[in-house]
Coordinates of C-alpha atoms and ligand atoms in Angstrom, one line a residue:
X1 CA 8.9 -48.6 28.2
X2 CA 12.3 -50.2 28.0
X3 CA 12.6 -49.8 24.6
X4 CA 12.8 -46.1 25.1
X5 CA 15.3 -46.2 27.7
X6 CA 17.5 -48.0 25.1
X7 CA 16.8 -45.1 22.8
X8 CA 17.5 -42.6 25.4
X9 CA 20.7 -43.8 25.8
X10 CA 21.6 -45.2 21.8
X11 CA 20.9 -41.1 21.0
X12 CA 23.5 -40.2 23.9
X13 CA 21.0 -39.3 26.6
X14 CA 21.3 -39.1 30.3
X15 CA 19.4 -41.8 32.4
X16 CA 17.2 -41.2 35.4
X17 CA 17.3 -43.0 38.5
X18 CA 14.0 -44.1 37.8
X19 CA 14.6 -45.6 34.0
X20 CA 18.0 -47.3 35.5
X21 CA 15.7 -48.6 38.3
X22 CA 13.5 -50.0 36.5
X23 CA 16.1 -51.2 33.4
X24 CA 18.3 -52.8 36.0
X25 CA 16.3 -54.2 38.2
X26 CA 13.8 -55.1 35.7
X27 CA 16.6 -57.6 34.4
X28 CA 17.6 -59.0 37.8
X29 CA 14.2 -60.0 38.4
X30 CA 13.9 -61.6 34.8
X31 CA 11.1 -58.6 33.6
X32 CA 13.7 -57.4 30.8
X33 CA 15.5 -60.3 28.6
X34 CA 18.9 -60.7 27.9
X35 CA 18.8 -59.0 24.1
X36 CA 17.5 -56.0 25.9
X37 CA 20.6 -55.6 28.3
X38 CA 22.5 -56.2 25.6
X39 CA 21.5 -53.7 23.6
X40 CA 21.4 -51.0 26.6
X41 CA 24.8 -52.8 27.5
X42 CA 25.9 -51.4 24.0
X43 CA 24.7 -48.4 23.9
X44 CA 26.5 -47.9 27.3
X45 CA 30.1 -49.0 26.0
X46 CA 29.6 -46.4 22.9
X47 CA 27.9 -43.5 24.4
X48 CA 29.6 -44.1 28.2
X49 CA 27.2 -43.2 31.3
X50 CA 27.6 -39.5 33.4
X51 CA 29.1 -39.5 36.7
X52 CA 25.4 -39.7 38.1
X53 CA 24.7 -42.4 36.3
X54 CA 27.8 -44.4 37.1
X55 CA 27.3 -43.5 40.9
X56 CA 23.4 -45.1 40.3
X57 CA 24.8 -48.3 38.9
X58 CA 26.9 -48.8 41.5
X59 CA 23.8 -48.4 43.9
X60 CA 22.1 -51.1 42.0
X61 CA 24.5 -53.8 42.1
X62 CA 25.0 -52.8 45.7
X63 CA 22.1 -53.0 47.1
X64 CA 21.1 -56.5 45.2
X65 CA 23.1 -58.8 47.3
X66 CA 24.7 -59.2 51.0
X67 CA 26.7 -56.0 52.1
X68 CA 29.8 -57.9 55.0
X69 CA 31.3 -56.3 57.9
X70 CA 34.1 -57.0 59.5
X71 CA 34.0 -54.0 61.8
X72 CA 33.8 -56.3 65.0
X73 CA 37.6 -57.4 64.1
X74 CA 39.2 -53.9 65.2
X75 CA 42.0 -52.1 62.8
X76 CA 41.7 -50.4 59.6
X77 CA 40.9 -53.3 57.0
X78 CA 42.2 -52.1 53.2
X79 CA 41.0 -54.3 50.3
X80 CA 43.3 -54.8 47.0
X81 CA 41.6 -55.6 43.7
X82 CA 43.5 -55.9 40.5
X83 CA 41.4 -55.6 37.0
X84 CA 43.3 -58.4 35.7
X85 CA 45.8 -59.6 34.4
X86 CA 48.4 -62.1 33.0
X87 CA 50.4 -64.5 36.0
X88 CA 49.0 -61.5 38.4
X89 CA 50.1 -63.4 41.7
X90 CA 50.3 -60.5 43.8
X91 CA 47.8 -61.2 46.7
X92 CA 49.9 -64.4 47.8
X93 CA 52.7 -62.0 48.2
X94 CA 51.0 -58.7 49.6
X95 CA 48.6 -60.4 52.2
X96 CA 51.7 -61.7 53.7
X97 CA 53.5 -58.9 53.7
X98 CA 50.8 -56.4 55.1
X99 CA 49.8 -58.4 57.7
X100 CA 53.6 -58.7 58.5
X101 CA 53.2 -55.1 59.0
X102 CA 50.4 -55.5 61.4
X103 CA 47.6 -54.5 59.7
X104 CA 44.2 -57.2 59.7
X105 CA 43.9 -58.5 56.7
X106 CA 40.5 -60.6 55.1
X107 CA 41.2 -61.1 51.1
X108 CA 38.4 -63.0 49.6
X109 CA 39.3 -63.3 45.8
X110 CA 37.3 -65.3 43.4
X111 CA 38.3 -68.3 40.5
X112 CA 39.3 -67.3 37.2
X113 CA 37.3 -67.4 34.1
X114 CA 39.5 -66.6 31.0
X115 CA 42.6 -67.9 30.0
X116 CA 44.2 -68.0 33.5
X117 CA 43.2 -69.1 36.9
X118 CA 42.3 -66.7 39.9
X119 CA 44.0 -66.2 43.1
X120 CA 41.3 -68.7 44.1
X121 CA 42.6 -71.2 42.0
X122 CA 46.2 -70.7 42.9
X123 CA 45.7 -71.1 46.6
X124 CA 43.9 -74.4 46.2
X125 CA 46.3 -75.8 44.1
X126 CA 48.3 -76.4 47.3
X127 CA 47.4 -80.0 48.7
X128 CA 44.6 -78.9 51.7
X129 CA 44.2 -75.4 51.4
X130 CA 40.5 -74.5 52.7
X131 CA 39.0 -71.4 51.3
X132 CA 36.0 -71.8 52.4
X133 CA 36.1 -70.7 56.2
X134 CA 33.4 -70.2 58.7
X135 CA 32.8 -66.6 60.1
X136 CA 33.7 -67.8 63.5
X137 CA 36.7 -69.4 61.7
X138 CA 38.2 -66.3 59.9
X139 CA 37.7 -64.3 62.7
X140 CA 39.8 -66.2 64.9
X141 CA 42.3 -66.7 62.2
X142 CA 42.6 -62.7 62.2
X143 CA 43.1 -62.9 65.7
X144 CA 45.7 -65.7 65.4
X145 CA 47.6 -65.0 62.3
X146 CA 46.5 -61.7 61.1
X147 CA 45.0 -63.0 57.8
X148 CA 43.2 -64.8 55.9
X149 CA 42.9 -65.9 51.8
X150 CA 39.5 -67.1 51.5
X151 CA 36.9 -67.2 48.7
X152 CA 33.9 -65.0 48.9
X153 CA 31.5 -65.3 51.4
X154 CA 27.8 -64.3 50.8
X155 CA 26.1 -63.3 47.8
X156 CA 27.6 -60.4 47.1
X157 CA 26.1 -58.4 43.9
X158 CA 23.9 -60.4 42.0
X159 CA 22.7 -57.9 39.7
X160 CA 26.6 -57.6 38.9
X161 CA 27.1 -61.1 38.2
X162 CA 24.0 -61.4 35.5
X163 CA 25.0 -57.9 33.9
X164 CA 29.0 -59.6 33.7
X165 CA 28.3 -62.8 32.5
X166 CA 26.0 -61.0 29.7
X167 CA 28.8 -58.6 29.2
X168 CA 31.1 -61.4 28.6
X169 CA 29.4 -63.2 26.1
X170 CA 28.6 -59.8 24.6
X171 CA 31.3 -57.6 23.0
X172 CA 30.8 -55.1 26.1
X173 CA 33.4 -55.4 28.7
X174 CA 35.9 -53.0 27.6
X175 CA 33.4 -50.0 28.7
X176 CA 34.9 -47.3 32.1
X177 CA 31.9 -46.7 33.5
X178 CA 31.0 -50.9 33.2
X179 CA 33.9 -51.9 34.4
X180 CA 34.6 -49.4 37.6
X181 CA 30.4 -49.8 38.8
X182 CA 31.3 -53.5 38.6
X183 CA 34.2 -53.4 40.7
X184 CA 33.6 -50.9 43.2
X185 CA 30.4 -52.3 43.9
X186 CA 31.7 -55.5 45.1
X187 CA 35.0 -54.2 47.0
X188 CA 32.4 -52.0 49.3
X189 CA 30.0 -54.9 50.0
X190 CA 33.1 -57.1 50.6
X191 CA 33.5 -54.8 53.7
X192 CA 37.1 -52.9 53.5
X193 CA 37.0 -49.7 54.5
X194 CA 40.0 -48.5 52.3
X195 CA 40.3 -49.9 48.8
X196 CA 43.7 -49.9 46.6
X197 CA 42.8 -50.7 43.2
X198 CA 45.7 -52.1 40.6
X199 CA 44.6 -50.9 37.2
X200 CA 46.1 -52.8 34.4
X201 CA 47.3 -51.5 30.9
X202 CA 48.4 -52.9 28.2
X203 CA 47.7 -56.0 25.3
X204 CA 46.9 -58.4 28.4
X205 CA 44.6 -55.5 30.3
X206 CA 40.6 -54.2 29.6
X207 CA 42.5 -50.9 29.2
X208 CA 44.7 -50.4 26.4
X209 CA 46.2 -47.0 27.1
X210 CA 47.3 -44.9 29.7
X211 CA 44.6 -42.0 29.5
X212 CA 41.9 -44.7 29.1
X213 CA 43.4 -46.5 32.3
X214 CA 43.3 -42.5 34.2
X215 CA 40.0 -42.2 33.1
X216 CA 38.7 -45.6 35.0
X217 CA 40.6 -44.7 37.9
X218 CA 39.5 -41.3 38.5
X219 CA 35.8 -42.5 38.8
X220 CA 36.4 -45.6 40.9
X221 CA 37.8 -42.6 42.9
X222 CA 34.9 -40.5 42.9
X223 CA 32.7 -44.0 43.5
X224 CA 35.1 -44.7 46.8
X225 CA 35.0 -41.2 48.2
X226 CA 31.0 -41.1 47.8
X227 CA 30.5 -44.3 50.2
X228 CA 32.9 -43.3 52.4
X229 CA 35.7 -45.2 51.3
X230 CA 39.3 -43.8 51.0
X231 CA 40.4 -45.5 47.7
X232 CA 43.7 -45.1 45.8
X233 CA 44.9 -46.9 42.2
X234 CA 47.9 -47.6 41.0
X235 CA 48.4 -48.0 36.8
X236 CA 50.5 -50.7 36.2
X237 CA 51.7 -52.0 32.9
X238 CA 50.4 -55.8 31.5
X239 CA 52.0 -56.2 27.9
X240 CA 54.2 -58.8 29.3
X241 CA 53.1 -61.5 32.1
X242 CA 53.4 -60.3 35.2
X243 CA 56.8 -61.9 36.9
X244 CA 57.5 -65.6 35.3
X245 CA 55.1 -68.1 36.3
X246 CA 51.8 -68.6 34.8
X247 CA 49.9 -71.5 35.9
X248 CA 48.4 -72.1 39.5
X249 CA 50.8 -74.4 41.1
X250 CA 53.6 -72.5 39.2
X251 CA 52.6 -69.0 40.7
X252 CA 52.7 -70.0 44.1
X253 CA 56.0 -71.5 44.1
X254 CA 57.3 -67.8 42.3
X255 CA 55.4 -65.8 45.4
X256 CA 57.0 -67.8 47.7
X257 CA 60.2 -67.2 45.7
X258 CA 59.7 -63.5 46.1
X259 CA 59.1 -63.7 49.7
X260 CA 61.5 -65.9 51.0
X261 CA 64.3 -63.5 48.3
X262 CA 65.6 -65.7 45.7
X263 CA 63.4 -63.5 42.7
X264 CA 63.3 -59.7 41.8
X265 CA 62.2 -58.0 38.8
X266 CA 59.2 -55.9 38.0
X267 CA 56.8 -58.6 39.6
X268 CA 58.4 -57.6 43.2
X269 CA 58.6 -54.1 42.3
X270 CA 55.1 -53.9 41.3
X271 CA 54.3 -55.6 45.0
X272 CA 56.5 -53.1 46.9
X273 CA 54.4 -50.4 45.9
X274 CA 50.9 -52.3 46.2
X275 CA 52.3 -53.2 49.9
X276 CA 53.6 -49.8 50.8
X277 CA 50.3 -48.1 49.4
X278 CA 48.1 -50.9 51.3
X279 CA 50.4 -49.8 54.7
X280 CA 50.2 -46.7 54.4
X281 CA 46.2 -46.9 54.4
X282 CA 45.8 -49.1 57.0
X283 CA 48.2 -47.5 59.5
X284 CA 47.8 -43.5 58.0
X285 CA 51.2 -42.8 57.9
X286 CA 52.9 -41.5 54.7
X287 CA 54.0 -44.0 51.8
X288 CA 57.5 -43.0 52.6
X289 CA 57.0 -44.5 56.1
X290 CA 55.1 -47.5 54.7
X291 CA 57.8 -48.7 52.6
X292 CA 60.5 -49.0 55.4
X293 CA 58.2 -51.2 56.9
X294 CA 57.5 -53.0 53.8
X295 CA 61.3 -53.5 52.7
X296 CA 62.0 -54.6 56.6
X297 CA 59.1 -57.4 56.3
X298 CA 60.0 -58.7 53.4
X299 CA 64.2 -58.6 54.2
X300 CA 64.0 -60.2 57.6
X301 CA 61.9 -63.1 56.0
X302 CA 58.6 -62.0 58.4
X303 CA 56.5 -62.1 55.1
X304 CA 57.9 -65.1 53.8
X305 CA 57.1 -66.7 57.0
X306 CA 53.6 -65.3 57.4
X307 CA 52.7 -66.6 54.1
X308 CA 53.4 -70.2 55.4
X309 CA 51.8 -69.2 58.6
X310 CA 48.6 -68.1 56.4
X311 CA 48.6 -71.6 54.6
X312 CA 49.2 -74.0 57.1
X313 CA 46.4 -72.6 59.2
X314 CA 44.2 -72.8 56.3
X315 CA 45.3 -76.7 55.9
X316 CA 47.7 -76.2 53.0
X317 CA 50.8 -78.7 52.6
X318 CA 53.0 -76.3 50.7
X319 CA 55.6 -79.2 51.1
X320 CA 53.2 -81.5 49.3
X321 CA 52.7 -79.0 46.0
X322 CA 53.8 -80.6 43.0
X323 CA 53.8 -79.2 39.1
X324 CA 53.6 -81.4 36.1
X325 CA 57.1 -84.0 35.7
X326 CA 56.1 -83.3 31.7
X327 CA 58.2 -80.3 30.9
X328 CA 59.3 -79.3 27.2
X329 CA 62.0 -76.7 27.0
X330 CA 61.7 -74.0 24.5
X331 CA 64.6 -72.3 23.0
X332 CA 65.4 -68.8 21.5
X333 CA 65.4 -69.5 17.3
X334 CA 67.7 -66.5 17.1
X335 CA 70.0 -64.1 19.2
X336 CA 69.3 -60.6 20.7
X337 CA 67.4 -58.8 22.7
X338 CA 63.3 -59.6 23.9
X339 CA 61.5 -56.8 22.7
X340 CA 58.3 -58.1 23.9
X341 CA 56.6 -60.7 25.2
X342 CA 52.7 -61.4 24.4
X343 CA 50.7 -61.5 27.8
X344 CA 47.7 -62.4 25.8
X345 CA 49.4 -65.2 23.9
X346 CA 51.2 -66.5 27.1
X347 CA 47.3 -66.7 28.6
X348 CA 45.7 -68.7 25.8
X349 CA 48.9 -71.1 25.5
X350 CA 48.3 -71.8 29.6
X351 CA 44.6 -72.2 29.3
X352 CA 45.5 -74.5 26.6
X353 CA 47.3 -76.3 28.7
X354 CA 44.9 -76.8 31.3
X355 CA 45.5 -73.4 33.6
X356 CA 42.5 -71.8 33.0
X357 CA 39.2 -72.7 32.3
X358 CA 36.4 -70.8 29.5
X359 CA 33.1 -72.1 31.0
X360 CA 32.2 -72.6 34.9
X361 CA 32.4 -76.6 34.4
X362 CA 35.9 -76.5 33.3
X363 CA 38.5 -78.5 35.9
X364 CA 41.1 -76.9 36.4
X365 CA 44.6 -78.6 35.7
X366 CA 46.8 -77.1 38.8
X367 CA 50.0 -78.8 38.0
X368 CA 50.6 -77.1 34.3
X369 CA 51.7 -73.8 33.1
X370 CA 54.5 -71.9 31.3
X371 CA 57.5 -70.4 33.3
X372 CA 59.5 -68.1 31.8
X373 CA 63.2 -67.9 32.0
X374 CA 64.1 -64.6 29.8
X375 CA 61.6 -61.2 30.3
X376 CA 61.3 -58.5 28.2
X377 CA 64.6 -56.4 28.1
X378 CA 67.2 -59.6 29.0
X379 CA 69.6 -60.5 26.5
X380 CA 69.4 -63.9 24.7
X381 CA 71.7 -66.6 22.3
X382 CA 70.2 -68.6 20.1
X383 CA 69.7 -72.2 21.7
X384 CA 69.3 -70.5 25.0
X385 CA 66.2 -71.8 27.0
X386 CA 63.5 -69.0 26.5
X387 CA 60.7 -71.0 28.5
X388 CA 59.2 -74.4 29.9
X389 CA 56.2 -75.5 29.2
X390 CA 54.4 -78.2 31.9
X391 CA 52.2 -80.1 30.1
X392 CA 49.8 -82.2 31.7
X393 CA 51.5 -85.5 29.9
X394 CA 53.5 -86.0 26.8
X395 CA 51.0 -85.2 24.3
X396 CA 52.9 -83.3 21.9
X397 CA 51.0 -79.6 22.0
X398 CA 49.3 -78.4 18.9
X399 CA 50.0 -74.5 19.5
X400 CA 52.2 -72.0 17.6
X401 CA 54.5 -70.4 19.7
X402 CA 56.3 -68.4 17.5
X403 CA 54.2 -65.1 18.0
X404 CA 54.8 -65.1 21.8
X405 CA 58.0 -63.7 22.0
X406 CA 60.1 -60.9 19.7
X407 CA 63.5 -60.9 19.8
X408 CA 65.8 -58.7 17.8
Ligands
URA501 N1 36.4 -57.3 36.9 C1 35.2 -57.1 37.3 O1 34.8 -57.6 38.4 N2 34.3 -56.4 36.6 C2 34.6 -55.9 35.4 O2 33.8 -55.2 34.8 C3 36.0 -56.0 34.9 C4 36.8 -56.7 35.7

């Protein structure tokens, strides 16, 4: 009976295949209701789940949808996924700069739900951008341009994508063994055969410390290796915003900013190392080696001018993208130094604007965001300009701002 699976595990017990089997599945196929899950769901993020039955999970959400392949387009193809975070724009700027390197590259991403938009969102904030490409399409766009930035084709997961949306609206997403089944799951059905994973920590992150983040990436190892699947991580920080923009429109301008070199800063660091993990996968030479490459891609403008390649092709007009004309200028109260700048409180002050969206029916503003001039460490006088604010008109904005920043 389900109800004593939910015991089993409330009391701290291990789960057979056949009680996950029939748990799991019993809820795709609408057998086991939502307050059920829930409560297994809980018992999960308090008690955690065994490497077996992590490995089992996995299997589930798997199996339930479409598995891709992209092994008729020939070279190694590594995947990227990031577990989220604040102004995280670093697909627009890696895909370009791998495929620079000569490695294939097919990055399907998804739309944001949560304070901020997804890479989804970002790309089609540029005036003609198709994500939604044919087979026959992205194949020959490989061929042609090396890459592609699509959104996902398939069904991919199902089972996933009923236990998330339950774990959203239920106090259980902050649980390892959820979190990395979830994941993995759909990076192996999305067809890469390497995987990098960026693992966020921080106050904008799902992990809020360092061992919790080692934890999650040591079985999203263990998942990889089991299917087959070389996959490395990479722990990165997200108390602050990632880079400066955060809003759609906003965030492809800064990638392109990076590329073409006017920006640096721990946003183009962070990508550096993303890039020269990703190419040293996809060509098995050593990180050391991968680098060179990466630094020469990005210095001799190839990236910058693969990343237009990628979005013409896809029918963007990156001359056509446009952010809000309603800016308001925010200046520092005080003098000093930024301590710290809130990710989270940078997120819901963008979503207020417009950047994000909290249900599926939400329209997404492209055109409005926050752009920060100062990051944390810079030195700052009072009246200084700290950030903009694009506001979708000139409605003055009912938020407090004054928790966003510390400066001493
Ligand atoms: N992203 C996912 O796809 N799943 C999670 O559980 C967390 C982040």
């Amino acid at each position: 009976m389900i109800k004593d699976i939910i015991h089993k595990k409330r009391i701290g017990e291990e789960l057979t295949e056949e009680e996950m089997r029939e748990v799991f599945l019993g809820y795709l196929e609408g057998k086991v209701p939502d307050y059920q899950m829930s409560s297994l769901l809980m018992a999960i993020c308090i008690n955690g789940m065994t490497e077996e039955e992590t490995f089992i999970l996995t299997d589930l959400f798997l199996n339930s949808g479409d598995i891709l392949s992209f092994s008729h387009i020939p070279g190694i193809k590594v995947d990227k996924h990031s577990t989220g975070g604040v102004g995280d724009k670093t697909t627009l700027i890696l895909v370009p700069i791998v495929a620079s390197c000569g490695i294939p590259v097919i990055k399907m991403s998804g739309r944001g739900l949560g304070y901020t938009g997804g890479t989804i969102d970002k790309l089609e904030s540029i005036p003609g951008y198709r994500t939604d490409l044919s087979k026959q399409e992205i194949q020959s766009q490989v061929e042609k341009v090396g890459a592609v930035m699509i959104g996902q084709t398939g069904e991919l997961c199902p089972l996933d994508k009923k236990i998330y949306a339950l774990r959203d609206v239920s106090g259980t997403t902050d649980s390892i063994p959820l979190i990395a089944a979830s994941i993995m799951s759909k990076k192996i059905a999305g067809g890469a055969d390497k995987i990098l994973i960026d693992i966020k920590v921080g106050s904008g992150a799902f992990m809020k410390t360092e061992e919790e983040a080692q934890k999650l990436s040591d079985i999203m190892i263990q998942i990889g290796k089991k299917y087959g699947k070389e996959t490395r991580t990479i722990i990165s920080s997200m108390s602050a915003p990632l880079g400066r923009a955060v809003g759609n429109a906003l965030e492809v301008l800064e990638a392109i900013s990076i590329l073409d070199g006017r920006e640096q800063g721990p946003l183009y660091e962070l990508c550096i190392d993303l890039a020269s993990s990703m190419v040293s996968m996809g060509k098995e030479i050593s990180y050391e080696e991968a680098k060179i490459l990466v630094l020469d891609a990005i210095d001799s403008k190839r990236a910058y001018h693969k990343l237009l390649e990628i979005i013409a092709a896809q029918g963007g007009r990156i001359d056509v993208l446009s952010v809000s004309p309603y800016q308001v200028e925010i200046t520092a109260p005080v003098s000093g130094v930024i301590q710290k700048i809130d990710a989270l409180e940078v997120a819901k002050l963008s979503c207020q604007l417009g950047a994000g969206r909290l249900s599926k029916e939400e329209e997404i503003d492209y055109g409005v965001g926050v752009y920060l001039h100062k990051l944390v460490g810079d030195s700052v006088q009072k009246g200084e300009k700290l950030f903009t604010i694009y506001q979708k008109d000139r409605t003055p904005l009912n938020y407090d701002i004054s928790h966003i920043f510390e400066i001493i």
